[in-house]
């Protein structure tokens, strides 16, 4: 059995045992790292995996120390899409707030993360949704797209603070303070130049120095690929900022960032030949179509229908157990 | 060997190994595999259990090849537990030797 098959089997068994998703992800990551390290140190991949034992056996041994979802947790997670849908239609039909009413759908991952993730990791994961919600609300109602896009810096700052390394934590404090100062400068003085952007430039550099931005050099993620993905992400950010500052268009140009996960999935599927489910693409594609139809055809009241693409794709293309 | 007894001994040895500094799961696995006849499939669950019991904790560090990975370290609670297990082991070893008359008496 090679690494891919072993990991796939272990993942499947752990999922069937209804352990919490975050615990499963952690175990899977740990086994991937363990096997990679063994291979790097000269072990034979197949022999090493054989010695690790059958995935069923591992899952059984892990049983005592794996947090399981309770029935109540499962019910809360299962009901969250319906609650979100009801809220969305209420906001849409009664208040014409299809946008940013769609934000209520973030309740689905927020509920799952709140239940399944423990400790500081939970806040790091939730920061994505909190930043997006604050950005959309402040942008839509107060037209503060700029400088509120900087709120997304909460995500790396909490990522830094989550580290056990003092240096990373210091970088986290810097990122948070720089973000607040940057926002205040723009709100209070609205300077014409770009000098205040200097505050933010050290952040990606800090990410690389601290190792929080992974410039990994190994067989699975060649340095060139990672450098390329980092450079393309930074390029997208620069394009976004340039369009925003030059033409005062901050929304929905942020959709360009969704290119990153789509390209990553395409790369994994067609270059790395990994199995990627079609349904993995649809959330990103749905969001893009939803906003384009909403913004440019004024059709937020029906563009939400595009989200049906996700379950439809899952039904049509996913293998049945 | 009795499974419960072996589990206790494995805890002691793992904590002892980690006393010397940071180690990855692979480092611990190699150390135990080479010096003790243990199943490799028990090592990761063992580390996970020790971490859940707060006897060890992990840090994410940049690996030799650049890939960040977990390294385990002993916590204060782990150090106390190690001392306790060590004392238990020494007492047990002494008692067994006393009963058997010691190796030199054979």
XYZ file of C-alpha atoms in Angstrom:
427
model
C 0.000 0.000 0.000
C 1.432 3.409 -0.874
C 0.981 6.657 1.029
C -1.983 7.944 -0.989
C -3.981 4.733 -0.564
C -3.091 4.418 3.124
C -4.119 8.024 3.860
C -7.314 7.697 1.838
C -8.304 4.495 3.682
C -7.466 5.896 7.102
C -9.418 9.072 6.357
C -12.433 7.090 5.228
C -12.440 4.852 8.309
C -12.008 7.752 10.728
C -14.865 9.598 9.013
C -17.106 6.557 9.287
C -16.375 6.440 13.003
C -17.854 9.963 13.301
C -14.867 11.568 14.962
C -14.738 15.357 14.889
C -13.460 16.716 11.578
C -10.662 18.755 13.145
C -9.349 15.689 15.017
C -9.465 13.623 11.816
C -7.620 16.337 9.875
C -4.954 16.487 12.556
C -4.404 12.720 12.535
C -4.265 12.643 8.743
C -1.765 15.514 8.655
C 0.364 13.805 11.278
C 0.450 10.528 9.354
C 1.305 12.338 6.113
C 4.204 14.102 7.855
C 5.347 10.871 9.512
C 5.436 8.978 6.211
C 7.113 11.880 4.394
C 9.798 12.063 7.067
C 10.352 8.296 6.942
C 10.779 8.465 3.144
C 13.134 11.435 3.430
C 15.251 9.460 5.910
C 15.591 6.644 3.424
C 12.846 4.215 4.478
C 10.996 2.237 1.841
C 7.512 3.777 1.504
C 5.550 0.528 1.159
C 7.495 -1.348 3.852
C 7.218 1.517 6.319
C 3.467 1.819 5.778
C 3.078 -1.909 6.232
C 4.789 -1.666 9.612
C 2.507 1.193 10.626
C -0.352 -1.292 10.529
C -3.679 -1.492 8.760
C -5.763 1.693 8.810
C -8.593 -0.228 10.561
C -6.192 -1.255 13.305
C -4.892 2.306 13.744
C -8.421 3.713 13.897
C -9.257 1.152 16.592
C -6.190 2.005 18.689
C -6.898 5.731 18.340
C -10.490 5.286 19.490
C -9.933 6.129 23.158
C -8.277 9.457 22.410
C -10.385 10.759 19.566
C -13.115 13.287 20.331
C -16.436 12.170 18.895
C -19.295 14.376 17.868
C -22.239 14.003 20.205
C -25.738 13.444 18.838
C -26.627 17.003 19.872
C -23.582 18.353 17.997
C -24.591 16.389 14.905
C -28.113 17.741 15.091
C -26.964 21.341 15.517
C -24.572 21.004 12.549
C -27.280 19.349 10.448
C -29.901 21.984 11.209
C -27.636 24.993 10.588
C -28.158 25.073 6.767
C -31.927 25.246 7.255
C -31.668 28.018 9.852
C -29.362 29.919 7.487
C -31.766 29.437 4.560
C -34.742 30.682 6.595
C -32.792 33.754 7.736
C -31.584 34.399 4.188
C -35.108 34.350 2.724
C -36.412 36.479 5.583
C -33.698 39.090 4.988
C -34.169 38.895 1.222
C -37.949 38.984 0.905
C -38.673 41.292 3.837
C -35.715 43.650 3.716
C -34.412 43.235 0.152
C -31.100 42.382 1.802
C -30.117 39.456 -0.447
C -26.714 41.025 -0.283
C -25.199 40.980 2.327
C -27.930 38.671 3.640
C -26.074 35.728 2.079
C -23.612 36.145 4.946
C -26.027 34.118 7.104
C -24.832 31.051 5.202
C -21.530 31.529 6.964
C -23.432 30.272 10.004
C -22.974 26.766 8.570
C -19.148 26.628 8.772
C -19.194 28.838 11.885
C -21.434 26.317 13.682
C -19.291 23.382 12.593
C -16.037 25.099 13.601
C -17.462 26.257 16.946
C -18.484 22.704 17.793
C -15.557 20.802 16.378
C -12.527 22.985 16.940
C -11.040 23.486 20.358
C -8.733 26.097 21.858
C -7.169 29.009 20.039
C -7.401 27.149 16.706
C -11.130 27.847 16.861
C -10.570 31.617 16.848
C -8.058 31.370 14.010
C -10.591 29.412 11.930
C -13.472 31.714 12.854
C -11.429 34.831 12.065
C -11.903 34.149 8.334
C -15.671 34.446 8.663
C -15.586 37.319 11.150
C -13.311 39.356 8.844
C -15.446 38.605 5.797
C -18.661 39.521 7.632
C -17.220 42.778 8.992
C -15.742 43.639 5.562
C -19.034 43.019 3.744
C -21.205 44.858 6.298
C -18.919 47.882 6.591
C -18.423 47.947 2.822
C -22.072 47.547 1.859
C -23.612 49.911 4.392
C -20.848 52.469 5.043
C -18.909 52.160 1.785
C -15.772 51.510 3.797
C -14.392 48.809 1.505
C -11.178 50.711 1.863
C -9.556 50.524 4.427
C -11.694 47.724 5.877
C -10.161 45.132 3.541
C -7.260 45.361 5.992
C -9.500 43.556 8.510
C -8.467 40.348 6.767
C -5.100 40.825 8.476
C -6.829 39.520 11.607
C -6.407 36.055 10.031
C -2.573 36.049 9.774
C -2.265 37.940 13.052
C -4.195 35.215 14.918
C -2.210 32.625 12.957
C 0.993 34.196 14.311
C -0.439 34.453 17.834
C -1.441 30.785 17.724
C 2.222 29.840 17.379
C 4.208 28.747 20.407
C 7.246 30.661 19.171
C 7.804 34.038 20.850
C 8.982 35.589 17.587
C 5.790 34.575 15.792
C 3.687 35.935 18.627
C 5.533 39.262 18.432
C 4.806 39.297 14.693
C 1.164 38.627 15.553
C 1.022 41.634 17.849
C 2.734 43.749 15.176
C 0.243 42.639 12.509
C -2.712 43.466 14.735
C -1.327 46.865 15.775
C -0.263 47.706 12.185
C -3.756 46.812 10.950
C -5.454 49.065 13.533
C -3.060 51.969 12.865
C -3.465 51.543 9.096
C -7.271 51.605 9.343
C -7.227 54.639 11.668
C -4.807 56.551 9.408
C -7.074 56.038 6.393
C -10.274 56.788 8.317
C -8.948 59.918 10.016
C -6.491 61.410 7.510
C -7.272 59.589 4.256
C -3.755 60.313 2.977
C -3.250 60.655 -0.778
C 0.086 58.837 -0.962
C 1.009 55.253 -0.279
C 3.383 55.845 2.631
C 1.008 54.252 5.146
C 1.185 50.985 3.181
C 4.756 50.645 4.464
C 3.180 49.505 7.750
C 1.859 46.373 6.045
C 4.855 45.426 3.910
C 6.745 43.648 6.742
C 3.828 41.237 7.353
C 4.468 38.747 4.489
C 8.204 38.977 5.227
C 7.463 38.115 8.872
C 5.375 35.193 7.633
C 8.350 33.784 5.755
C 10.879 34.463 8.547
C 8.708 32.823 11.192
C 7.890 29.866 8.964
C 4.145 30.556 9.225
C 4.109 31.066 5.456
C 5.400 27.725 4.335
C 8.090 27.925 1.711
C 8.451 24.175 1.840
C 11.222 22.455 -0.022
C 10.449 18.788 -0.318
C 9.469 16.259 -2.881
C 5.760 16.933 -2.557
C 5.832 20.706 -2.716
C 8.748 21.918 -4.797
C 10.179 25.264 -3.735
C 9.515 26.690 -7.204
C 5.811 25.843 -6.976
C 5.409 27.411 -3.570
C 7.358 30.482 -4.510
C 5.161 30.764 -7.578
C 1.955 30.434 -5.538
C 3.176 32.978 -2.988
C 4.192 35.367 -5.762
C 0.869 34.942 -7.576
C -1.083 35.529 -4.347
C 0.904 38.698 -3.687
C 0.409 39.762 -7.303
C -3.362 39.320 -6.942
C -3.272 41.389 -3.766
C -1.346 44.141 -5.525
C -3.785 44.105 -8.459
C -6.710 44.274 -6.024
C -5.167 47.199 -4.165
C -4.249 48.981 -7.388
C -7.784 48.712 -8.815
C -9.205 49.798 -5.459
C -6.932 52.773 -4.971
C -6.947 53.835 -8.606
C -10.633 53.378 -9.440
C -12.207 53.151 -5.977
C -13.625 49.726 -6.832
C -13.222 47.424 -3.858
C -16.193 45.161 -4.435
C -16.735 42.656 -6.017
C -13.151 42.724 -7.282
C -12.179 40.753 -4.156
C -13.677 37.773 -6.003
C -10.351 37.532 -7.825
C -8.923 35.930 -4.680
C -11.141 32.915 -5.335
C -8.903 32.223 -8.322
C -6.299 30.984 -5.815
C -8.242 27.958 -4.489
C -9.603 27.191 -7.972
C -6.126 27.198 -9.535
C -4.808 25.145 -6.610
C -7.521 22.532 -7.162
C -6.863 22.495 -10.931
C -3.147 22.094 -10.312
C -3.689 19.218 -7.882
C -6.116 17.516 -10.245
C -4.391 17.909 -13.594
C -0.709 18.310 -12.746
C -0.383 16.297 -9.541
C -3.021 13.821 -10.751
C -4.768 13.831 -7.352
C -8.395 12.822 -7.070
C -10.371 16.029 -6.674
C -14.137 15.854 -6.374
C -16.024 18.083 -8.805
C -18.003 19.397 -5.859
C -14.796 20.964 -4.482
C -14.907 23.563 -7.243
C -18.562 24.494 -7.025
C -18.587 26.611 -3.825
C -16.053 29.003 -5.380
C -17.722 29.041 -8.781
C -21.137 29.588 -7.144
C -19.872 32.559 -5.114
C -18.364 34.158 -8.241
C -21.561 33.711 -10.296
C -23.730 34.838 -7.358
C -21.881 38.127 -7.034
C -21.448 38.807 -10.733
C -25.178 38.305 -11.371
C -26.043 40.219 -8.208
C -23.796 43.200 -8.844
C -23.942 43.562 -12.602
C -27.450 42.269 -13.379
C -29.031 43.520 -10.135
C -30.262 39.996 -9.633
C -29.403 39.161 -6.035
C -33.015 38.080 -5.537
C -32.533 35.048 -7.743
C -28.778 34.673 -8.159
C -28.749 32.734 -4.843
C -30.226 29.849 -6.840
C -26.740 29.257 -8.207
C -25.770 27.765 -4.833
C -27.909 24.758 -5.751
C -24.987 23.911 -8.019
C -23.213 22.532 -4.942
C -25.716 19.788 -3.972
C -26.571 19.143 -7.646
C -22.899 18.525 -8.461
C -22.546 16.346 -5.384
C -25.534 14.214 -6.409
C -24.488 13.947 -10.056
C -20.767 13.398 -9.754
C -19.960 11.890 -6.381
C -19.606 8.186 -5.899
C -22.272 6.513 -3.824
C -21.201 4.419 -0.842
C 4.014 -9.281 28.674
C 0.811 -7.974 30.291
C -0.666 -5.249 28.060
C -1.331 -2.816 30.899
C 2.138 -3.319 32.291
C 3.692 -2.814 28.868
C 1.638 0.355 28.394
C 3.008 1.783 31.632
C 6.552 0.871 30.662
C 6.095 2.409 27.215
C 4.886 5.646 28.828
C 7.978 5.674 31.029
C 10.369 5.032 28.150
C 8.714 7.557 25.842
C 8.752 10.270 28.487
C 12.376 9.389 29.252
C 13.341 9.645 25.578
C 11.613 13.008 25.267
C 13.438 14.286 28.352
C 16.478 14.818 26.163
C 14.827 17.324 23.836
C 12.432 17.868 20.963
C 11.582 14.852 18.822
C 9.281 14.201 15.891
C 6.909 11.225 15.816
C 9.380 9.535 13.483
C 12.303 10.126 15.884
C 10.336 8.531 18.732
C 9.239 5.672 16.489
C 12.810 4.907 15.404
C 14.115 5.141 18.952
C 11.497 2.719 20.297
C 11.597 0.414 17.285
C 15.361 0.034 17.424
C 15.662 -0.429 21.181
C 12.432 -2.186 22.125
C 10.231 -4.678 20.392
C 7.125 -2.564 19.985
C 4.618 -2.395 17.190
C 5.110 0.705 15.098
C 1.354 1.175 14.929
C 1.204 1.954 18.647
C 3.638 4.882 18.642
C 1.482 7.644 17.146
C -1.567 6.746 19.277
C 0.747 6.622 22.303
C 2.054 10.145 21.618
C -1.500 11.341 21.064
C -2.586 9.892 24.394
C 0.360 11.424 26.240
C -0.467 14.774 24.657
C -4.143 14.474 25.604
C -3.016 13.801 29.164
C -0.863 16.981 28.967
C 2.304 15.001 29.669
C 3.829 16.172 26.397
C 3.039 19.057 24.066
C 4.030 19.843 20.512
C 5.660 22.742 18.712
C 5.614 23.329 14.969
C 9.113 23.758 13.665
C 10.731 24.026 10.265
C 12.137 20.606 9.385
C 15.489 19.739 7.873
C 13.991 19.777 4.403
C 12.010 22.936 5.084
C 8.662 21.281 5.792
C 7.153 22.424 9.091
C 6.302 19.569 11.372
C 5.391 18.714 14.934
C 8.070 18.113 17.509
C 7.118 16.844 20.931
C 8.482 18.138 24.214
C 7.954 17.122 27.803
C 5.625 19.369 29.835
C 6.131 20.145 33.531
C 3.399 17.613 34.289
C 5.229 15.142 32.078
C 8.468 15.669 34.017
C 6.668 15.010 37.311
C 5.007 11.916 35.840
C 8.368 10.707 34.534
C 9.907 11.016 37.994
C 6.985 9.135 39.514
C 7.058 6.348 36.910
C 10.830 6.105 37.240
C 10.556 5.691 41.000
C 7.820 3.067 40.578
C 9.982 1.224 38.087
C 13.080 1.323 40.324
C 11.058 0.061 43.296
C 9.470 -2.670 41.183
C 12.811 -3.692 39.697
C 14.343 -3.814 43.166
C 11.476 -5.876 44.556
C 11.600 -8.363 41.677
C 15.350 -8.685 42.042
C 15.018 -9.207 45.768
C 12.528 -12.037 45.185
C 14.555 -13.641 42.455
C 17.678 -13.300 44.485
C 19.342 -10.982 42.005
C 21.134 -11.856 38.827
C 24.449 -12.455 40.612
C 23.013 -15.125 42.898
C 22.074 -17.415 40.015
